[in-house]
Amino acid sequence: MSDGGYRFGPRGLRRGAALTLVFGCALATAAATGTLPQDDPAAGSGARTRSVASTAAPVDREEIEDAAADAQADGKSVKDAAEEVVSRSGDRWGAVYDEREYEEFEQALDGAYTGVGLSARRTDGGAVSVSRVQPGGPADRAGIRAGDLLDTLDGRRVGKRPVAEVVASLRGDGTQAAEGSRVELGLVRDGRSWTRTLERVRLTTDAVTVRRIGAGPSSAVLIKVAAFTKGAGAEVRDAVRDAPGDAGILLDLRANSGGLVAEAVVAASAFLDGGLVATYDVRGEEQALYADAGGDTDRPVVVLVDGGTMSAAELLTGALQDRGRAVTVGSPTFGKGSVQMPSELPGGSVAELTVGHYRTPGGRSVDGRGITPDLVVRERAQQRAETVLSGLGGGS
């Protein structure tokens, strides 16, 4: 999502006003956030504004900045002071990053991060499980697999801890643990418990993978998007353009915890010929995100989602569903779509508080609700999705 008035990426925060759609973070590798900073002429998809009644509570940025300034003057932790204000605000998605964490955050949006190479999600039973293991990473080399339950981290029970907190512990946030540091994971698989000590390393993400489903000339194309990091939208667009003319697309957004909203809009543009992708409100002003013209509107598309589909991935899912461009299959999505405004604090910390929410083209709010697929399937979801795609004439 870009236009003459928008630049995307958290680096814009250090150059002036910035608006962030904070999208998600079950990635044990890094936080995934979509940013909408202003003033870059090199954009593509459109963003337009109009005034509406804001549904978000006022954000007292001055209180955070004052608390941070007082803490710095008293020789106390700026981050701790800001976190106290965020906690009192009751903002579910509010966050404070110190300078090192925010640097990691920026690198994550470029597809690089320090971590152990796994993603985590909350199961229906309330446990935290491994949703994805990055091939070749520390978790993969240690034999950890998707579906394993995370029981302890460094000897502390995971229990009902928020997934975001578990993710932060895996990355070493808050403890200044960096590349080369170690974390002990207690895991459970099929009733058997064991521990593994992993070393955090520098990793790069393979955000988009593409393969054919079947060997026939008209077999469908599977596009798996793990996260909307920088360049992911263009990779989706190129994969659609390179697909054989009679091949359908299975767009797999399962366990996609979000990313740059700009990239999600570029991905939407691969399937739409312009038109509305989403709207979001900030302090009483509604802004609309539009797809580029010229996308492929003919080939059959099925979108595969689950409870780990979050934020920017939900934005894309909602756009294709509301626009009638795809059939969605799987289980209900996570339900996160909050707009946050970041503020730089003394010492380089960054505080973010929610100021609004985004909506699908049909006006649906995703935050706290998620998206219900057209076909709800909890077992063998990919097999069912392939059957649906075949029925739409998209190959097998």
Coordinates of C-alpha atoms in Angstrom, one line a residue:
M1 CA 0.0 0.0 0.0
S2 CA 1.7 3.1 -1.1
D3 CA 1.0 6.4 -2.7
G4 CA 2.7 9.7 -3.1
G5 CA 2.2 10.5 0.6
Y6 CA 3.4 7.3 2.2
R7 CA 6.6 5.4 2.9
F8 CA 6.7 2.0 4.5
G9 CA 9.1 0.8 7.2
P10 CA 9.8 1.7 10.8
R11 CA 12.9 3.7 9.8
G12 CA 10.5 6.6 9.0
L13 CA 9.9 7.0 12.7
R14 CA 13.3 8.5 13.2
R15 CA 12.7 11.0 10.5
G16 CA 9.4 12.5 11.7
A17 CA 5.7 11.6 12.0
A18 CA 4.8 8.0 11.5
L19 CA 1.7 5.8 11.7
T20 CA 2.0 2.1 12.5
L21 CA -0.5 -0.7 11.9
V22 CA 1.0 -3.0 14.5
F23 CA 0.3 -6.5 13.2
G24 CA 1.0 -9.2 15.2
C25 CA 3.5 -11.2 16.8
A26 CA 3.5 -14.9 17.3
L27 CA 6.8 -15.1 15.5
A28 CA 9.5 -16.4 17.8
T29 CA 11.9 -14.8 15.4
A30 CA 10.7 -11.2 15.6
A31 CA 7.8 -8.8 15.9
A32 CA 6.0 -8.3 12.6
T33 CA 4.6 -4.9 12.2
G34 CA 3.2 -2.9 9.3
T35 CA 4.2 0.7 9.1
L36 CA 2.6 3.7 7.3
P37 CA 5.0 6.5 7.7
Q38 CA 4.5 9.6 5.6
D39 CA 6.3 11.5 2.8
D40 CA 7.8 9.1 0.3
P41 CA 7.2 9.8 -3.3
A42 CA 8.2 6.3 -4.4
A43 CA 4.9 4.6 -3.7
G44 CA 2.4 2.6 -5.7
S45 CA -1.0 1.6 -4.3
G46 CA -3.3 4.4 -3.1
A47 CA -4.2 5.7 0.3
R48 CA -6.9 8.3 0.7
T49 CA -8.4 10.0 3.7
R50 CA -11.7 11.4 5.0
S51 CA -13.0 12.4 8.5
V52 CA -15.0 9.9 10.5
A53 CA -15.9 9.4 14.1
S54 CA -13.0 7.7 15.8
T55 CA -13.8 4.5 17.7
A56 CA -10.5 4.5 19.6
A57 CA -9.9 5.9 23.1
P58 CA -7.6 9.0 23.2
V59 CA -3.9 8.2 23.5
D60 CA -2.1 10.5 26.0
R61 CA 1.3 10.6 24.3
E62 CA 2.3 13.5 26.5
E63 CA 1.9 11.4 29.6
I64 CA 4.3 8.8 28.2
E65 CA 6.8 11.4 27.1
D66 CA 6.7 13.2 30.4
A67 CA 7.1 10.0 32.4
A68 CA 10.0 9.0 30.2
A69 CA 11.7 12.4 30.6
D70 CA 11.2 12.3 34.4
A71 CA 12.7 8.9 34.6
Q72 CA 15.7 9.9 32.6
A73 CA 16.2 13.0 34.8
D74 CA 16.1 10.8 37.9
G75 CA 18.5 8.2 36.4
K76 CA 15.8 5.6 36.2
S77 CA 14.8 3.3 33.3
V78 CA 13.0 5.2 30.6
K79 CA 11.5 2.0 29.2
D80 CA 10.1 0.9 32.6
A81 CA 8.5 4.3 33.1
A82 CA 6.9 4.1 29.7
E83 CA 5.7 0.5 30.2
E84 CA 4.0 1.6 33.4
V85 CA 2.0 4.2 31.5
V86 CA 1.1 1.7 28.8
S87 CA 0.0 -0.8 31.4
R88 CA -2.3 1.7 33.1
S89 CA -3.8 2.6 29.8
G90 CA -5.4 -0.9 29.4
D91 CA -4.1 -1.0 25.8
R92 CA -4.0 -4.6 24.9
W93 CA -1.5 -4.1 22.1
G94 CA 0.5 -1.2 23.5
A95 CA 4.3 -1.8 23.5
V96 CA 7.6 -0.2 24.5
Y97 CA 10.8 -1.1 22.8
D98 CA 14.3 -0.2 23.9
E99 CA 16.8 0.9 21.3
R100 CA 18.3 -2.6 20.8
E101 CA 14.8 -4.2 20.5
Y102 CA 13.7 -1.6 18.0
E103 CA 16.8 -2.3 15.9
E104 CA 15.9 -6.0 15.9
F105 CA 12.4 -5.0 15.0
E106 CA 13.7 -3.0 11.9
Q107 CA 15.9 -5.9 10.8
A108 CA 13.0 -8.3 11.2
L109 CA 11.0 -6.3 8.7
D110 CA 13.9 -6.6 6.3
G111 CA 13.7 -10.4 6.8
A112 CA 16.6 -10.8 9.2
Y113 CA 16.4 -11.5 13.0
T114 CA 18.1 -13.0 16.0
G115 CA 16.3 -16.1 17.3
V116 CA 16.0 -19.8 17.3
G117 CA 14.0 -20.3 14.2
L118 CA 10.5 -21.2 15.3
S119 CA 7.0 -19.7 15.4
A120 CA 4.6 -20.2 18.2
R121 CA 0.8 -20.0 18.6
R122 CA -1.9 -20.7 21.2
T123 CA -3.7 -24.0 20.7
D124 CA -7.5 -24.5 21.2
G125 CA -6.7 -26.1 24.5
G126 CA -4.8 -23.0 25.8
A127 CA -1.3 -24.4 25.5
V128 CA 1.5 -22.7 23.4
S129 CA 2.7 -24.9 20.6
V130 CA 5.3 -24.7 17.9
S131 CA 3.5 -23.6 14.7
R132 CA 6.5 -23.6 12.3
V133 CA 10.2 -24.5 12.4
Q134 CA 12.6 -22.7 10.1
P135 CA 14.6 -25.2 8.0
G136 CA 18.2 -25.2 9.0
G137 CA 17.7 -23.1 12.1
P138 CA 18.7 -24.1 15.7
A139 CA 15.2 -25.5 16.5
D140 CA 15.2 -27.6 13.3
R141 CA 18.7 -28.9 14.1
A142 CA 17.6 -29.8 17.6
G143 CA 14.7 -32.0 16.2
I144 CA 11.9 -29.7 17.3
R145 CA 8.8 -30.0 15.1
A146 CA 5.6 -28.1 14.5
G147 CA 3.0 -29.3 17.0
D148 CA 5.5 -29.7 19.9
L149 CA 4.2 -28.0 23.0
L150 CA 6.3 -25.4 24.7
D151 CA 6.2 -26.3 28.4
T152 CA 9.0 -24.2 29.9
L153 CA 11.5 -21.5 28.9
D154 CA 14.7 -21.3 31.0
G155 CA 13.0 -23.4 33.6
R156 CA 9.9 -21.2 33.9
R157 CA 6.5 -22.6 33.1
V158 CA 4.9 -21.2 29.9
G159 CA 1.4 -21.9 31.2
K160 CA -1.0 -19.1 30.3
R161 CA 1.7 -16.5 29.5
P162 CA 0.8 -14.4 26.5
V163 CA 2.3 -15.7 23.3
A164 CA 3.9 -12.4 22.7
E165 CA 5.7 -12.8 26.1
V166 CA 6.8 -16.3 25.2
V167 CA 8.1 -14.9 21.9
A168 CA 10.0 -12.2 23.6
S169 CA 11.7 -14.7 25.9
L170 CA 12.7 -16.9 23.0
R171 CA 14.3 -13.9 21.3
G172 CA 15.9 -12.6 24.5
D173 CA 14.0 -9.3 24.7
G174 CA 14.2 -7.6 28.0
T175 CA 17.3 -9.5 29.1
Q176 CA 19.7 -8.0 26.5
A177 CA 20.4 -11.6 25.3
A178 CA 21.8 -11.4 21.8
E179 CA 23.3 -13.6 19.1
G180 CA 25.2 -16.4 20.7
S181 CA 23.2 -16.5 24.0
R182 CA 21.3 -19.6 25.0
V183 CA 17.8 -20.5 25.9
E184 CA 16.5 -23.7 27.4
L185 CA 13.2 -25.1 26.0
G186 CA 11.1 -27.6 27.8
L187 CA 9.0 -29.5 25.3
V188 CA 6.2 -32.1 25.2
R189 CA 5.4 -34.4 22.3
D190 CA 2.9 -37.2 22.5
G191 CA 3.1 -37.2 26.3
R192 CA 6.9 -37.3 26.3
S193 CA 8.8 -34.4 27.9
W194 CA 12.4 -33.3 27.2
T195 CA 14.5 -30.3 27.1
R196 CA 16.8 -28.7 24.5
T197 CA 19.2 -25.8 24.9
L198 CA 19.4 -23.7 21.8
E199 CA 21.8 -20.9 20.8
R200 CA 20.3 -17.8 19.4
V201 CA 21.7 -17.1 15.9
R202 CA 21.3 -14.6 13.1
L203 CA 18.8 -15.9 10.6
T204 CA 17.0 -14.7 7.5
T205 CA 13.5 -15.5 6.6
D206 CA 12.2 -17.2 3.5
A207 CA 8.9 -15.3 3.6
V208 CA 7.4 -16.7 0.4
T209 CA 7.8 -20.2 -1.0
V210 CA 6.2 -21.4 -4.3
R211 CA 5.6 -25.0 -5.6
R212 CA 3.3 -26.9 -7.9
I213 CA 0.7 -29.2 -6.5
G214 CA 0.9 -32.3 -8.6
A215 CA 2.9 -33.0 -11.7
G216 CA 0.3 -32.3 -14.5
P217 CA 0.6 -29.3 -16.8
S218 CA -2.5 -27.7 -15.3
S219 CA -1.6 -28.5 -11.7
A220 CA -2.3 -25.7 -9.2
V221 CA 0.4 -23.4 -7.7
L222 CA 0.8 -23.3 -3.9
I223 CA 2.1 -19.9 -2.6
K224 CA 3.0 -20.1 1.1
V225 CA 3.5 -16.7 2.8
A226 CA 5.1 -17.0 6.2
A227 CA 5.2 -13.3 7.0
F228 CA 4.8 -10.0 5.1
T229 CA 8.4 -8.8 5.4
K230 CA 9.9 -6.4 2.9
G231 CA 9.6 -7.7 -0.6
A232 CA 7.0 -10.5 0.2
G233 CA 4.2 -8.7 -1.7
A234 CA 6.3 -8.5 -4.9
E235 CA 7.2 -12.2 -4.5
V236 CA 3.5 -13.1 -4.4
R237 CA 2.8 -10.9 -7.4
D238 CA 5.6 -12.5 -9.4
A239 CA 4.5 -16.0 -8.5
V240 CA 1.0 -15.3 -9.7
R241 CA 2.3 -13.8 -13.0
D242 CA 4.6 -16.7 -13.6
A243 CA 1.9 -19.4 -12.9
P244 CA 0.7 -21.3 -16.0
G245 CA -2.4 -19.7 -17.5
D246 CA -4.9 -22.4 -16.5
A247 CA -3.4 -23.0 -13.0
G248 CA -5.3 -22.0 -9.9
I249 CA -3.6 -20.5 -6.8
L250 CA -3.7 -21.9 -3.3
L251 CA -2.6 -19.0 -1.1
D252 CA -1.5 -20.5 2.2
L253 CA -1.6 -17.9 5.0
R254 CA -1.6 -20.3 7.9
A255 CA 0.6 -19.3 10.9
N256 CA 1.3 -16.0 9.1
S257 CA 1.6 -13.6 12.1
G258 CA 1.5 -10.4 10.0
G259 CA 4.1 -7.9 8.8
L260 CA 4.2 -4.8 6.7
V261 CA 0.7 -3.8 5.6
A262 CA 2.3 -2.3 2.5
E263 CA 3.4 -5.8 1.4
A264 CA -0.1 -7.2 2.1
V265 CA -1.6 -4.6 -0.2
V266 CA 0.9 -5.4 -2.9
A267 CA -0.1 -9.1 -2.6
A268 CA -3.7 -8.1 -2.8
S269 CA -3.0 -6.2 -6.0
A270 CA -1.8 -9.5 -7.6
F271 CA -5.4 -10.7 -7.5
L272 CA -7.4 -7.5 -7.9
D273 CA -7.8 -4.9 -10.7
G274 CA -7.6 -1.9 -8.3
G275 CA -10.3 -1.1 -5.8
L276 CA -10.5 -1.1 -2.0
V277 CA -8.4 -3.3 0.1
A278 CA -9.1 -2.0 3.6
T279 CA -9.8 1.2 5.7
Y280 CA -8.4 2.3 9.0
D281 CA -9.1 5.2 11.3
V282 CA -6.7 7.3 13.3
R283 CA -7.9 10.1 15.6
G284 CA -11.2 10.6 13.6
E285 CA -9.7 10.4 10.1
E286 CA -10.4 7.4 8.0
Q287 CA -7.8 6.3 5.4
A288 CA -8.5 3.9 2.6
L289 CA -6.0 1.5 1.1
Y290 CA -6.3 0.6 -2.6
A291 CA -4.9 -2.1 -4.8
D292 CA -3.0 -1.3 -8.0
A293 CA -4.8 -1.9 -11.2
G294 CA -3.9 -4.8 -13.5
G295 CA -4.0 -7.8 -11.2
D296 CA -5.1 -11.3 -12.3
T297 CA -8.9 -11.4 -11.8
D298 CA -9.5 -14.6 -13.7
R299 CA -7.7 -17.6 -12.3
P300 CA -9.3 -19.4 -9.4
V301 CA -7.9 -18.6 -5.9
V302 CA -8.4 -20.4 -2.5
V303 CA -6.9 -18.8 0.6
L304 CA -6.0 -21.2 3.4
V305 CA -6.1 -19.8 7.0
D306 CA -6.1 -20.8 10.6
G307 CA -5.9 -19.4 14.1
G308 CA -2.3 -18.3 13.5
T309 CA -3.3 -16.1 10.6
M310 CA -3.0 -12.6 12.0
S311 CA -3.0 -8.9 11.2
A312 CA -1.7 -8.1 7.7
A313 CA -2.5 -11.6 6.7
E314 CA -6.1 -11.1 7.9
L315 CA -6.2 -7.8 6.0
L316 CA -5.4 -9.6 2.8
T317 CA -7.8 -12.5 3.6
G318 CA -10.6 -10.0 4.3
A319 CA -10.0 -8.1 1.1
L320 CA -10.1 -11.2 -1.1
Q321 CA -13.1 -12.6 0.7
D322 CA -15.2 -9.4 0.7
R323 CA -14.3 -8.6 -2.9
G324 CA -15.4 -12.1 -3.9
R325 CA -12.0 -12.9 -5.4
A326 CA -11.2 -16.0 -3.4
V327 CA -12.8 -18.8 -1.4
T328 CA -11.4 -19.0 2.1
V329 CA -10.8 -22.4 3.8
G330 CA -9.6 -23.4 7.2
S331 CA -10.3 -22.3 10.8
P332 CA -11.2 -18.8 12.1
T333 CA -8.3 -16.4 12.1
F334 CA -6.7 -14.8 15.1
G335 CA -8.4 -11.3 15.1
K336 CA -5.8 -8.6 15.3
G337 CA -6.0 -5.3 13.4
S338 CA -5.0 -2.3 15.5
V339 CA -3.6 1.0 14.4
Q340 CA -0.8 2.3 16.7
M341 CA 1.1 5.6 16.8
P342 CA 4.8 5.3 17.8
S343 CA 6.7 8.0 19.8
E344 CA 10.4 8.1 20.2
L345 CA 11.4 8.6 23.8
P346 CA 14.6 9.9 25.4
G347 CA 17.5 7.4 25.0
G348 CA 16.1 5.9 21.9
S349 CA 13.2 3.9 23.3
V350 CA 9.9 3.8 21.3
A351 CA 6.4 3.6 22.8
E352 CA 3.3 2.6 20.8
L353 CA -0.4 3.0 21.8
T354 CA -3.5 2.0 19.9
V355 CA -5.4 4.8 18.3
G356 CA -7.7 3.0 15.8
H357 CA -8.5 -0.2 13.9
Y358 CA -8.7 -1.3 10.3
R359 CA -11.8 -2.8 8.5
T360 CA -12.3 -5.0 5.5
P361 CA -13.8 -3.6 2.3
G362 CA -17.2 -4.7 3.5
G363 CA -16.8 -2.7 6.7
R364 CA -16.0 -5.6 9.0
S365 CA -13.8 -5.0 12.0
V366 CA -11.3 -7.8 12.4
D367 CA -9.8 -6.9 15.8
G368 CA -11.1 -9.3 18.5
R369 CA -13.3 -11.1 16.0
G370 CA -11.1 -12.6 13.3
I371 CA -12.4 -13.8 10.0
T372 CA -14.5 -16.9 9.6
P373 CA -13.6 -18.8 6.4
D374 CA -16.2 -19.6 3.8
L375 CA -15.5 -23.3 4.5
V376 CA -14.6 -24.0 8.1
V377 CA -12.3 -27.1 8.2
R378 CA -10.2 -28.1 11.2
E379 CA -8.6 -31.3 9.9
R380 CA -6.9 -32.0 6.6
A381 CA -7.5 -28.4 5.7
Q382 CA -5.0 -28.3 2.8
Q383 CA -6.5 -31.4 1.3
R384 CA -10.0 -29.8 1.5
A385 CA -8.6 -26.6 0.0
E386 CA -7.1 -28.4 -2.9
T387 CA -10.4 -30.1 -3.5
V388 CA -12.2 -26.8 -3.6
L389 CA -9.6 -25.3 -5.9
S390 CA -10.0 -28.2 -8.3
G391 CA -13.8 -27.8 -8.2
L392 CA -13.3 -24.2 -9.3
G393 CA -11.3 -25.3 -12.3
G394 CA -7.9 -24.5 -10.8
G395 CA -6.2 -27.8 -11.4
S396 CA -5.3 -30.5 -8.9

